mmCIF file of C-alpha atoms and ligand atoms in Angstrom:
data_model
loop_
_atom_site.group_PDB
_atom_site.id
_atom_site.type_symbol
_atom_site.label_atom_id
_atom_site.label_comp_id
_atom_site.label_asym_id
_atom_site.label_seq_id
_atom_site.Cartn_x
_atom_site.Cartn_y
_atom_site.Cartn_z
ATOM 1 C CA UNK H 17 2.752 4.895 -15.877
ATOM 2 C CA UNK H 18 1.034 2.929 -17.598
ATOM 3 C CA UNK H 19 2.872 4.570 -21.280
ATOM 4 C CA UNK H 20 6.440 4.365 -19.506
ATOM 5 C CA UNK H 21 5.715 1.070 -18.842
ATOM 6 C CA UNK H 22 5.245 -0.523 -21.813
ATOM 7 C CA UNK H 23 7.865 1.495 -23.784
ATOM 8 C CA UNK H 24 9.861 -0.116 -20.982
ATOM 9 C CA UNK H 25 9.166 -3.370 -21.712
ATOM 10 C CA UNK H 26 9.114 -2.821 -25.948
ATOM 11 C CA UNK H 27 12.590 -1.238 -25.207
ATOM 12 C CA UNK H 28 13.750 -4.626 -24.240
ATOM 13 C CA UNK H 29 15.903 -7.747 -25.231
ATOM 14 C CA UNK H 30 12.999 -9.712 -24.760
ATOM 15 C CA UNK H 31 9.970 -8.989 -25.267
ATOM 16 C CA UNK H 32 8.772 -8.876 -21.805
ATOM 17 C CA UNK H 33 9.650 -8.045 -18.001
ATOM 18 C CA UNK H 34 9.814 -10.584 -14.877
ATOM 19 C CA UNK H 35 6.379 -9.586 -12.500
ATOM 20 C CA UNK H 36 8.904 -8.373 -9.808
ATOM 21 C CA UNK H 37 10.604 -5.617 -12.795
ATOM 22 C CA UNK H 38 6.829 -4.541 -13.142
ATOM 23 C CA UNK H 39 6.136 -3.748 -9.556
ATOM 24 C CA UNK H 40 9.417 -1.798 -8.777
ATOM 25 C CA UNK H 41 8.109 0.213 -11.884
ATOM 26 C CA UNK H 42 4.113 0.385 -10.514
ATOM 27 C CA UNK H 43 4.989 0.386 -7.061
ATOM 28 C CA UNK H 44 7.747 2.368 -7.108
ATOM 29 C CA UNK H 45 8.643 4.696 -10.579
ATOM 30 C CA UNK H 46 10.765 8.393 -8.528
ATOM 31 C CA UNK H 47 8.132 10.005 -10.373
ATOM 32 C CA UNK H 48 4.628 7.840 -10.955
ATOM 33 C CA UNK H 49 4.652 4.739 -9.355
ATOM 34 C CA UNK H 50 2.348 4.350 -6.347
ATOM 35 C CA UNK H 51 4.121 4.959 -3.178
ATOM 36 C CA UNK H 52 5.969 8.218 -4.627
ATOM 37 C CA UNK H 53 2.506 9.340 -5.854
ATOM 38 C CA UNK H 54 0.741 12.412 -4.268
ATOM 39 C CA UNK H 55 -2.857 10.030 -3.692
ATOM 40 C CA UNK H 56 -3.680 8.563 -0.460
ATOM 41 C CA UNK H 57 -3.055 5.574 -0.220
ATOM 42 C CA UNK H 58 -4.185 4.550 3.959
ATOM 43 C CA UNK H 59 -7.592 5.261 5.323
ATOM 44 C CA UNK H 60 -10.604 5.622 3.664
ATOM 45 C CA UNK H 61 -10.435 8.218 1.329
ATOM 46 C CA UNK H 62 -7.239 5.410 0.641
ATOM 47 C CA UNK H 63 -6.666 2.237 -1.143
ATOM 48 C CA UNK H 64 -5.941 -0.041 2.134
ATOM 49 C CA UNK H 65 -7.056 0.130 5.971
ATOM 50 C CA UNK H 66 -3.726 -1.498 8.317
ATOM 51 C CA UNK H 67 -4.480 -1.517 12.195
ATOM 52 C CA UNK H 68 -3.170 1.997 13.045
ATOM 53 C CA UNK H 69 -5.252 3.333 10.665
ATOM 54 C CA UNK H 70 -8.005 1.949 12.719
ATOM 55 C CA UNK H 71 -7.766 3.440 16.089
ATOM 56 C CA UNK H 72 -4.125 4.647 17.668
ATOM 57 C CA UNK H 73 -4.708 1.154 20.343
ATOM 58 C CA UNK H 74 -2.705 -0.852 18.468
ATOM 59 C CA UNK H 75 0.231 1.151 19.180
ATOM 60 C CA UNK H 76 -0.418 1.804 22.112
ATOM 61 C CA UNK H 77 -1.025 -0.948 23.130
ATOM 62 C CA UNK H 78 2.761 -1.390 21.112
ATOM 63 C CA UNK H 79 4.143 1.367 23.321
ATOM 64 C CA UNK H 80 2.765 -0.981 26.172
ATOM 65 C CA UNK H 81 5.249 -4.144 25.181
ATOM 66 C CA UNK H 82 7.732 -1.518 24.877
ATOM 67 C CA UNK H 83 8.031 0.068 27.589
ATOM 68 C CA UNK H 84 7.603 -3.901 29.295
ATOM 69 C CA UNK H 85 10.465 -4.608 26.662
ATOM 70 C CA UNK H 86 12.968 -1.849 27.701
ATOM 71 C CA UNK H 87 11.876 -2.562 31.916
ATOM 72 C CA UNK H 88 12.732 -6.092 31.570
ATOM 73 C CA UNK H 89 15.769 -6.734 29.317
ATOM 74 C CA UNK H 90 19.698 -4.621 28.826
ATOM 75 C CA UNK H 91 18.049 -3.679 24.851
ATOM 76 C CA UNK H 92 19.567 0.101 23.703
ATOM 77 C CA UNK H 93 16.688 3.188 23.686
ATOM 78 C CA UNK H 94 15.442 2.885 20.618
ATOM 79 C CA UNK H 95 12.799 2.580 18.787
ATOM 80 C CA UNK H 96 13.175 1.440 14.890
ATOM 81 C CA UNK H 97 10.530 1.658 13.134
ATOM 82 C CA UNK H 98 10.140 -0.446 8.893
ATOM 83 C CA UNK H 99 8.130 1.905 6.383
ATOM 84 C CA UNK H 100 5.971 3.829 8.913
ATOM 85 C CA UNK H 101 3.329 4.865 6.791
ATOM 86 C CA UNK H 102 0.515 7.955 7.951
ATOM 87 C CA UNK H 103 3.114 7.774 11.082
ATOM 88 C CA UNK H 104 -0.075 7.105 12.901
ATOM 89 C CA UNK H 105 2.127 3.797 14.947
ATOM 90 C CA UNK H 106 4.556 6.288 16.315
ATOM 91 C CA UNK H 107 3.147 8.925 16.921
ATOM 92 C CA UNK H 108 0.482 6.285 19.519
ATOM 93 C CA UNK H 109 3.608 5.697 20.309
ATOM 94 C CA UNK H 110 5.052 8.065 21.838
ATOM 95 C CA UNK H 111 2.152 9.053 23.279
ATOM 96 C CA UNK H 112 2.248 6.491 25.203
ATOM 97 C CA UNK H 113 5.244 6.236 26.644
ATOM 98 C CA UNK H 114 5.215 9.805 27.225
ATOM 99 C CA UNK H 115 0.996 9.679 28.921
ATOM 100 C CA UNK H 116 2.564 6.473 31.601
ATOM 101 C CA UNK H 117 7.145 6.618 31.274
ATOM 102 C CA UNK H 118 8.916 10.039 30.996
ATOM 103 C CA UNK H 119 12.300 8.553 32.072
ATOM 104 C CA UNK H 120 12.444 6.343 29.569
ATOM 105 C CA UNK H 121 10.321 8.939 27.032
ATOM 106 C CA UNK H 122 13.099 11.870 28.175
ATOM 107 C CA UNK H 123 16.142 8.424 26.834
ATOM 108 C CA UNK H 124 14.407 7.961 23.797
ATOM 109 C CA UNK H 125 15.175 7.738 20.296
ATOM 110 C CA UNK H 126 12.647 6.548 17.455
ATOM 111 C CA UNK H 127 14.204 6.317 14.052
ATOM 112 C CA UNK H 128 11.815 5.951 11.530
ATOM 113 C CA UNK H 129 12.712 4.829 8.104
ATOM 114 C CA UNK H 130 10.560 5.518 4.843
ATOM 115 C CA UNK H 131 11.225 5.797 1.667
ATOM 116 C CA UNK H 132 8.497 7.466 -0.021
ATOM 117 C CA UNK H 133 8.495 11.083 0.135
ATOM 118 C CA UNK H 134 4.757 11.353 0.354
ATOM 119 C CA UNK H 135 4.994 9.232 3.488
ATOM 120 C CA UNK H 136 7.770 10.713 4.680
ATOM 121 C CA UNK H 137 5.978 14.382 3.916
ATOM 122 C CA UNK H 138 2.972 13.201 6.181
ATOM 123 C CA UNK H 139 4.921 11.328 8.684
ATOM 124 C CA UNK H 140 7.296 14.464 9.025
ATOM 125 C CA UNK H 141 3.554 16.606 10.297
ATOM 126 C CA UNK H 142 2.289 14.092 12.247
ATOM 127 C CA UNK H 143 5.454 13.991 14.825
ATOM 128 C CA UNK H 144 6.753 17.153 14.338
ATOM 129 C CA UNK H 145 6.515 18.155 18.089
ATOM 130 C CA UNK H 146 8.680 14.957 18.649
ATOM 131 C CA UNK H 147 12.425 16.508 19.264
ATOM 132 C CA UNK H 148 13.383 12.709 19.659
ATOM 133 C CA UNK H 149 11.871 11.293 16.189
ATOM 134 C CA UNK H 150 15.054 11.055 13.580
ATOM 135 C CA UNK H 151 13.766 10.689 9.429
ATOM 136 C CA UNK H 152 16.239 8.094 6.692
ATOM 137 C CA UNK H 153 15.595 7.147 3.445
ATOM 138 C CA UNK H 154 16.612 3.631 3.468
ATOM 139 C CA UNK H 155 18.541 1.405 4.900
ATOM 140 C CA UNK H 156 21.503 1.484 3.231
ATOM 141 C CA UNK H 157 22.388 4.971 4.963
ATOM 142 C CA UNK H 158 22.070 3.871 8.597
ATOM 143 C CA UNK H 159 25.107 1.584 9.738
ATOM 144 C CA UNK H 160 24.613 -1.218 13.057
ATOM 145 C CA UNK H 161 21.134 -0.852 14.383
ATOM 146 C CA UNK H 162 20.697 -0.915 18.209
ATOM 147 C CA UNK H 163 16.917 -1.113 19.972
ATOM 148 C CA UNK H 164 13.344 -2.563 18.821
ATOM 149 C CA UNK H 165 12.638 -2.740 15.114
ATOM 150 C CA UNK H 166 9.699 -3.063 13.754
ATOM 151 C CA UNK H 167 8.122 -3.158 10.651
ATOM 152 C CA UNK H 168 3.442 -2.674 10.505
ATOM 153 C CA UNK H 169 2.837 -4.155 6.425
ATOM 154 C CA UNK H 170 6.223 -2.960 4.708
ATOM 155 C CA UNK H 171 7.213 -6.697 3.723
ATOM 156 C CA UNK H 172 4.243 -6.848 1.857
ATOM 157 C CA UNK H 173 4.639 -4.313 -1.112
ATOM 158 C CA UNK H 174 7.726 -5.848 -1.054
ATOM 159 C CA UNK H 175 7.233 -6.889 -5.721
ATOM 160 C CA UNK H 176 8.288 -10.333 -6.542
ATOM 161 C CA UNK H 177 8.756 -12.983 -9.457
ATOM 162 C CA UNK H 178 6.032 -15.182 -10.055
ATOM 163 C CA UNK H 179 5.832 -18.625 -10.843
ATOM 164 C CA UNK H 180 4.023 -21.174 -12.377
ATOM 165 C CA UNK H 181 4.382 -25.361 -12.230
ATOM 166 C CA UNK H 182 1.952 -26.433 -15.639
ATOM 167 C CA UNK H 183 1.949 -29.341 -16.738
ATOM 168 C CA UNK H 184 5.315 -31.118 -14.506
ATOM 169 C CA UNK H 185 7.557 -27.820 -15.906
ATOM 170 C CA UNK H 186 8.157 -24.800 -14.102
ATOM 171 C CA UNK H 187 7.769 -21.592 -15.770
ATOM 172 C CA UNK H 188 8.328 -17.724 -14.142
ATOM 173 C CA UNK H 189 5.598 -15.759 -15.194
ATOM 174 C CA UNK H 190 6.130 -12.605 -16.742
ATOM 175 C CA UNK H 191 4.727 -9.588 -18.255
ATOM 176 C CA UNK H 192 4.381 -8.137 -22.041
ATOM 177 C CA UNK H 193 4.147 -5.096 -23.927
ATOM 178 C CA UNK H 194 0.893 -4.593 -23.702
ATOM 179 C CA UNK H 195 0.440 -6.351 -20.327
ATOM 180 C CA UNK H 196 -0.189 -9.387 -20.011
ATOM 181 C CA UNK H 197 0.954 -12.690 -18.952
ATOM 182 C CA UNK H 198 3.584 -15.019 -20.385
ATOM 183 C CA UNK H 199 4.972 -17.945 -19.565
ATOM 184 C CA UNK H 200 8.836 -18.747 -19.388
ATOM 185 C CA UNK H 201 11.201 -21.953 -18.334
ATOM 186 C CA UNK H 202 12.036 -21.098 -15.494
ATOM 187 C CA UNK H 203 16.054 -19.560 -15.767
ATOM 188 C CA UNK H 204 16.626 -17.820 -13.008
ATOM 189 C CA UNK H 205 18.885 -19.440 -10.450
ATOM 190 C CA UNK H 206 18.736 -16.742 -7.127
ATOM 191 C CA UNK H 207 15.024 -18.851 -7.302
ATOM 192 C CA UNK H 208 15.856 -22.036 -8.246
ATOM 193 C CA UNK H 209 18.456 -21.607 -4.997
ATOM 194 C CA UNK H 210 15.050 -19.682 -2.890
ATOM 195 C CA UNK H 211 13.177 -23.023 -3.641
ATOM 196 C CA UNK H 212 15.515 -25.491 -2.404
ATOM 197 C CA UNK H 213 16.600 -23.253 0.360
ATOM 198 C CA UNK H 214 13.435 -23.214 1.980
ATOM 199 C CA UNK H 215 12.447 -27.114 0.698
ATOM 200 C CA UNK H 216 9.265 -25.387 -1.641
ATOM 201 C CA UNK H 217 8.460 -28.602 -3.371
ATOM 202 C CA UNK H 218 5.307 -26.696 -6.469
ATOM 203 C CA UNK H 219 2.647 -29.016 -7.626
ATOM 204 C CA UNK H 220 0.920 -29.300 -10.416
ATOM 205 C CA UNK H 221 -1.542 -26.262 -11.311
ATOM 206 C CA UNK H 222 0.425 -24.300 -8.297
ATOM 207 C CA UNK H 223 1.704 -19.935 -9.234
ATOM 208 C CA UNK H 224 3.222 -18.734 -5.611
ATOM 209 C CA UNK H 225 5.012 -15.400 -5.240
ATOM 210 C CA UNK H 226 8.295 -15.467 -4.616
ATOM 211 C CA UNK H 227 9.655 -12.655 -2.823
ATOM 212 C CA UNK H 228 13.540 -12.715 -3.655
ATOM 213 C CA UNK H 229 13.730 -8.849 -2.646
ATOM 214 C CA UNK H 230 12.092 -8.698 1.184
ATOM 215 C CA UNK H 231 15.262 -11.798 1.093
ATOM 216 C CA UNK H 232 17.953 -9.116 0.485
ATOM 217 C CA UNK H 233 16.192 -6.352 2.456
ATOM 218 C CA UNK H 234 15.864 -8.379 5.752
ATOM 219 C CA UNK H 235 18.947 -10.263 4.982
ATOM 220 C CA UNK H 236 20.803 -6.559 5.105
ATOM 221 C CA UNK H 237 18.294 -5.621 8.026
ATOM 222 C CA UNK H 238 20.226 -8.116 9.990
ATOM 223 C CA UNK H 239 23.201 -7.872 8.903
ATOM 224 C CA UNK H 240 22.888 -4.417 10.875
ATOM 225 C CA UNK H 241 21.550 -5.478 13.582
ATOM 226 C CA UNK H 242 23.766 -6.156 16.023
ATOM 227 C CA UNK H 243 21.898 -6.055 19.093
ATOM 228 C CA UNK H 244 18.432 -5.945 19.209
ATOM 229 C CA UNK H 245 14.606 -6.895 19.076
ATOM 230 C CA UNK H 246 13.046 -6.999 15.135
ATOM 231 C CA UNK H 247 9.257 -7.472 15.540
ATOM 232 C CA UNK H 248 7.699 -8.459 12.034
ATOM 233 C CA UNK H 249 4.112 -7.502 11.826
ATOM 234 C CA UNK H 250 2.102 -8.269 8.446
ATOM 235 C CA UNK H 251 -0.071 -11.091 7.177
ATOM 236 C CA UNK H 252 1.395 -14.134 5.153
ATOM 237 C CA UNK H 253 1.727 -17.921 4.998
ATOM 238 C CA UNK H 254 3.756 -21.063 6.145
ATOM 239 C CA UNK H 255 5.652 -23.629 4.175
ATOM 240 C CA UNK H 256 2.964 -25.690 5.270
ATOM 241 C CA UNK H 257 -0.582 -23.076 4.462
ATOM 242 C CA UNK H 258 0.603 -22.841 1.238
ATOM 243 C CA UNK H 259 0.763 -26.555 0.082
ATOM 244 C CA UNK H 260 -2.872 -26.408 1.061
ATOM 245 C CA UNK H 261 -5.647 -25.898 -1.454
ATOM 246 C CA UNK H 262 -6.467 -22.640 -1.427
ATOM 247 C CA UNK H 263 -3.707 -20.865 -2.092
ATOM 248 C CA UNK H 264 -2.620 -22.685 -5.531
ATOM 249 C CA UNK H 265 -3.112 -20.326 -7.874
ATOM 250 C CA UNK H 266 -0.907 -17.510 -4.714
ATOM 251 C CA UNK H 267 -1.851 -13.953 -2.902
ATOM 252 C CA UNK H 268 -0.423 -11.494 -5.478
ATOM 253 C CA UNK H 269 -3.649 -8.982 -5.708
ATOM 254 C CA UNK H 270 -3.780 -5.263 -6.535
ATOM 255 C CA UNK H 271 -6.693 -2.720 -3.998
ATOM 256 C CA UNK H 272 -7.748 -0.197 -5.280
ATOM 257 C CA UNK H 273 -10.161 2.222 -3.327
ATOM 258 C CA UNK H 274 -11.098 -0.425 -0.789
ATOM 259 C CA UNK H 275 -11.690 -2.748 -4.042
ATOM 260 C CA UNK H 276 -9.582 -6.327 -4.838
ATOM 261 C CA UNK H 277 -8.312 -6.860 -7.871
ATOM 262 C CA UNK H 278 -7.034 -10.637 -9.394
ATOM 263 C CA UNK H 279 -5.654 -8.939 -12.505
ATOM 264 C CA UNK H 280 -2.615 -7.846 -11.306
ATOM 265 C CA UNK H 281 -1.568 -5.298 -14.664
ATOM 266 C CA UNK H 282 -4.379 -2.855 -14.313
ATOM 267 C CA UNK H 283 -4.345 0.935 -13.473
ATOM 268 C CA UNK H 284 -0.326 0.603 -12.923
ATOM 269 C CA UNK H 285 0.642 3.757 -10.716
ATOM 270 C CA UNK H 286 -2.983 4.154 -8.720
ATOM 271 C CA UNK H 287 -3.588 0.084 -7.404
ATOM 272 C CA UNK H 288 -1.354 -1.026 -4.302
ATOM 273 C CA UNK H 289 -0.139 -4.164 -5.440
ATOM 274 C CA UNK H 290 0.677 -6.636 -2.326
ATOM 275 C CA UNK H 291 1.534 -10.307 -1.779
ATOM 276 C CA UNK H 292 1.375 -13.122 1.502
ATOM 277 C CA UNK H 293 4.940 -12.738 2.865
ATOM 278 C CA UNK H 294 6.924 -16.140 3.609
ATOM 279 C CA UNK H 295 7.072 -16.624 6.860
ATOM 280 C CA UNK H 296 9.758 -19.347 6.490
ATOM 281 C CA UNK H 297 11.909 -17.545 4.816
ATOM 282 C CA UNK H 298 12.135 -14.896 7.578
ATOM 283 C CA UNK H 299 12.643 -17.277 9.791
ATOM 284 C CA UNK H 300 15.405 -19.172 7.472
ATOM 285 C CA UNK H 301 17.078 -16.847 7.110
ATOM 286 C CA UNK H 302 17.401 -14.883 10.064
ATOM 287 C CA UNK H 303 18.857 -17.878 12.203
ATOM 288 C CA UNK H 304 21.888 -17.625 9.114
ATOM 289 C CA UNK H 305 21.793 -14.777 10.598
ATOM 290 C CA UNK H 306 21.948 -15.347 14.285
ATOM 291 C CA UNK H 307 18.511 -14.451 15.022
ATOM 292 C CA UNK H 308 17.080 -16.328 18.103
ATOM 293 C CA UNK H 309 13.474 -17.109 16.624
ATOM 294 C CA UNK H 310 11.526 -15.907 20.153
ATOM 295 C CA UNK H 311 7.442 -15.846 19.032
ATOM 296 C CA UNK H 312 5.423 -16.002 15.893
ATOM 297 C CA UNK H 313 0.856 -15.838 17.001
ATOM 298 C CA UNK H 314 -1.506 -14.525 15.282
ATOM 299 C CA UNK H 315 -2.041 -10.740 16.046
ATOM 300 C CA UNK H 316 -5.077 -10.697 18.325
ATOM 301 C CA UNK H 317 -2.976 -13.078 20.433
ATOM 302 C CA UNK H 318 0.259 -11.325 20.613
ATOM 303 C CA UNK H 319 -2.039 -7.853 21.436
ATOM 304 C CA UNK H 320 -3.453 -9.565 24.204
ATOM 305 C CA UNK H 321 -0.554 -10.722 25.245
ATOM 306 C CA UNK H 322 1.099 -6.980 24.893
ATOM 307 C CA UNK H 323 -1.647 -6.567 27.379
ATOM 308 C CA UNK H 324 -4.292 -4.825 25.166
ATOM 309 C CA UNK H 325 -7.210 -4.856 27.070
ATOM 310 C CA UNK H 326 -5.803 -2.573 29.781
ATOM 311 C CA UNK H 327 -7.121 -0.209 27.582
ATOM 312 C CA UNK H 328 -10.899 -0.857 27.997
ATOM 313 C CA UNK H 329 -11.546 1.885 29.200
ATOM 314 C CA UNK H 330 -15.327 1.949 31.675
ATOM 315 C CA UNK H 331 -16.914 4.632 30.215
ATOM 316 C CA UNK H 332 -20.012 6.444 30.773
ATOM 317 C CA UNK H 333 -19.301 8.876 28.279
ATOM 318 C CA UNK H 334 -23.542 8.905 26.322
ATOM 319 C CA UNK H 335 -21.368 10.210 23.307
ATOM 320 C CA UNK H 336 -20.228 6.718 20.512
ATOM 321 C CA UNK H 337 -17.586 8.623 19.421
ATOM 322 C CA UNK H 338 -16.099 9.601 21.999
ATOM 323 C CA UNK H 339 -12.640 8.752 22.383
ATOM 324 C CA UNK H 340 -13.209 6.436 24.847
ATOM 325 C CA UNK H 341 -15.838 5.178 22.582
ATOM 326 C CA UNK H 342 -14.165 4.526 19.873
ATOM 327 C CA UNK H 343 -10.922 2.730 21.307
ATOM 328 C CA UNK H 344 -13.164 -0.457 23.444
ATOM 329 C CA UNK H 345 -14.074 -0.788 19.562
ATOM 330 C CA UNK H 346 -11.057 -0.838 17.798
ATOM 331 C CA UNK H 347 -9.977 -3.304 20.239
ATOM 332 C CA UNK H 348 -13.035 -5.886 19.804
ATOM 333 C CA UNK H 349 -12.460 -5.595 16.431
ATOM 334 C CA UNK H 350 -8.725 -6.039 16.700
ATOM 335 C CA UNK H 351 -9.182 -9.423 19.591
ATOM 336 C CA UNK H 352 -12.251 -10.290 17.985
ATOM 337 C CA UNK H 353 -11.940 -13.890 16.124
ATOM 338 C CA UNK H 354 -12.740 -13.219 12.358
ATOM 339 C CA UNK H 355 -12.173 -9.835 12.049
ATOM 340 C CA UNK H 356 -8.367 -7.866 10.933
ATOM 341 C CA UNK H 357 -6.319 -9.401 12.825
ATOM 342 C CA UNK H 358 -7.079 -13.448 12.251
ATOM 343 C CA UNK H 359 -5.114 -11.972 8.990
ATOM 344 C CA UNK H 360 -1.862 -11.182 10.535
ATOM 345 C CA UNK H 361 0.297 -12.579 12.210
ATOM 346 C CA UNK H 362 3.935 -11.337 14.359
ATOM 347 C CA UNK H 363 6.957 -12.840 14.361
ATOM 348 C CA UNK H 364 9.726 -12.229 16.660
ATOM 349 C CA UNK H 365 13.049 -12.557 16.469
ATOM 350 C CA UNK H 366 16.358 -11.234 18.624
ATOM 351 C CA UNK H 367 19.883 -10.565 19.008
ATOM 352 C CA UNK H 368 22.332 -10.800 21.178
ATOM 353 C CA UNK H 369 19.566 -10.289 23.702
ATOM 354 C CA UNK H 370 18.695 -11.368 26.973
ATOM 355 C CA UNK H 371 14.958 -12.149 27.336
ATOM 356 C CA UNK H 372 14.920 -11.937 31.885
ATOM 357 C CA UNK H 373 12.815 -15.438 32.452
ATOM 358 C CA UNK H 374 11.187 -15.502 28.976
ATOM 359 C CA UNK H 375 9.480 -12.736 30.692
ATOM 360 C CA UNK H 376 8.819 -11.570 27.129
ATOM 361 C CA UNK H 377 5.815 -10.095 27.940
ATOM 362 C CA UNK H 378 3.900 -8.227 30.291
ATOM 363 C CA UNK H 379 1.776 -11.167 33.142
ATOM 364 C CA UNK H 380 -1.780 -9.129 32.163
ATOM 365 C CA UNK H 381 -4.641 -10.143 33.317
ATOM 366 C CA UNK H 382 -7.220 -11.131 30.981
HETATM 367 C C1 SAM B 19 0.952 -0.878 2.954
HETATM 368 S S1 SAM B 19 1.930 0.548 4.255
HETATM 369 C C2 SAM B 19 1.831 0.147 5.611
HETATM 370 C C3 SAM B 19 2.291 1.982 6.791
HETATM 371 C C4 SAM B 19 2.468 1.399 7.783
HETATM 372 N N1 SAM B 19 3.159 1.232 8.436
HETATM 373 C C5 SAM B 19 0.884 1.597 8.220
HETATM 374 O O1 SAM B 19 1.110 0.136 9.337
HETATM 375 O O2 SAM B 19 0.055 1.837 8.597
HETATM 376 C C6 SAM B 19 3.454 0.338 3.804
HETATM 377 C C7 SAM B 19 4.634 1.072 4.305
HETATM 378 O O3 SAM B 19 6.422 1.026 3.599
HETATM 379 C C8 SAM B 19 7.074 1.691 2.629
HETATM 380 N N2 SAM B 19 8.025 1.203 2.418
HETATM 381 C C9 SAM B 19 7.988 0.438 1.426
HETATM 382 N N3 SAM B 19 8.722 -0.403 1.081
HETATM 383 C C10 SAM B 19 10.025 0.610 1.495
HETATM 384 C C11 SAM B 19 11.340 0.880 1.615
HETATM 385 N N4 SAM B 19 12.421 0.212 1.195
HETATM 386 N N5 SAM B 19 12.124 0.338 2.926
HETATM 387 C C12 SAM B 19 10.689 1.864 4.334
HETATM 388 N N6 SAM B 19 10.383 2.168 3.494
HETATM 389 C C13 SAM B 19 9.435 1.093 2.056
HETATM 390 C C14 SAM B 19 5.582 2.424 1.799
HETATM 391 O O4 SAM B 19 6.246 4.283 1.845
HETATM 392 C C15 SAM B 19 4.236 3.194 3.286
HETATM 393 O O5 SAM B 19 4.620 3.612 4.375
#
C-alpha cells in the first residue's frame, strides 16, 4: 500500500495530496485498503474493540429499545444498519427481538448497508439463518429509507481533511510523496464554507479535522429518509468541546493491534485510521434536511434509558464464564463512568415520526 501511495502522490500535478485522499486510499483502496483487506480488524485478534464486540448486551439493549419504538410509534418495521462490522449487533438485535416478540420479528425486515467485502462476508455468515436480512453495498443503491436507521462507529471511519492555524494563517495539512506533512495555505472553498456554517473559529496553533465526506454521506442519508428514526452512536465532540485546550491538536489517530499511533502516515493499509466526529455538523445538516434532534446523550445514559439493567441476571451459576456472568460483567463495563461508554455519545433524530407522549424510551426501573 505504501508503494501505491507514494507512486500516486508522485504522479500528481502538485507533489502532495490531502489527508482525505491519503485516507481514502489507505482505508478504502479496492485491493489493499485497510477495510478491504482480509486482516482481522475488530476484536481480540484485530486492531480495536467496539461496544458490540464486548458482549451481545449492547445489541440486546438496542433490541429492547427498538421493540419499544415499534410498539409506541408509527414506524415501518424495518431496521437499517449502516457499517455493521462483524454483524454482531445485527445478530444480537435479531435474536433478542425473536426471543421477546415473535409477532414483530415475523414482520421485521433488517437491512445491512456495508461497503467492505471483508465485513460483508463475515456478516453474511453470522446472519445466514435469518431470512429477513438483506445486504446492500452502498447507500446510493437504495431508494428511500423508512424505519429505524442506525450506525455504531461508522462516521469516525470516514476520511477527513486536516487544517491548522499557524501565525495567523489557516493552512491545509497535505501529505507528500515521502509520506510527510506539508502545510499549504487553505484554498478549499468547501472547507471554508464548512467552517463558516458551523461557526468554527480556529485559535492559534489549533489543528482540526474537517469531515466533508461524512457530511456528504450524511446529507444523502437524510434525503433518503422519508419516515424514520436515525440513531448515530460514535465518539465525537461538540463545537464547544473542540475549543477545549486538550483537543487543540485534533483527534486523528491510528490503531494497530490495540496500540494507538499519533503518526497516521505509517503502516498504510494495515492500520485503522479514525477521527472524532463533529456532532454539530450532524445537527446542523440534519435540521436542514428536516430532521428533528430528539436526544443527545452519553452512551451509558442512553443504554440505561434503553433498559440495559433489565438484562442483568441474578444467577447462581458457579461458572464465572457462563453467559449470564459474562453479560453482567459487560453491563458493568458499559455503564460505569470512566469506562468505554463515557467516550461515546448517541444522537437520536427523527423525520416524519410522532413520538407519542414524548415517550422515546421505555419506563425502566433504575
Ligand atoms: C469501525 S467499524 C464499526 C463496525 C460495527 N458497527 C461495530 O460496532 O462493530 C466501521 C464499519 O463501517 C464500514 N464502513 C465504512 N465506510 C462505509 C460506508 N461508506 N458505507 C457502509 N459501510 C461502511 C466498515 O467496513 C466497518 O464495517
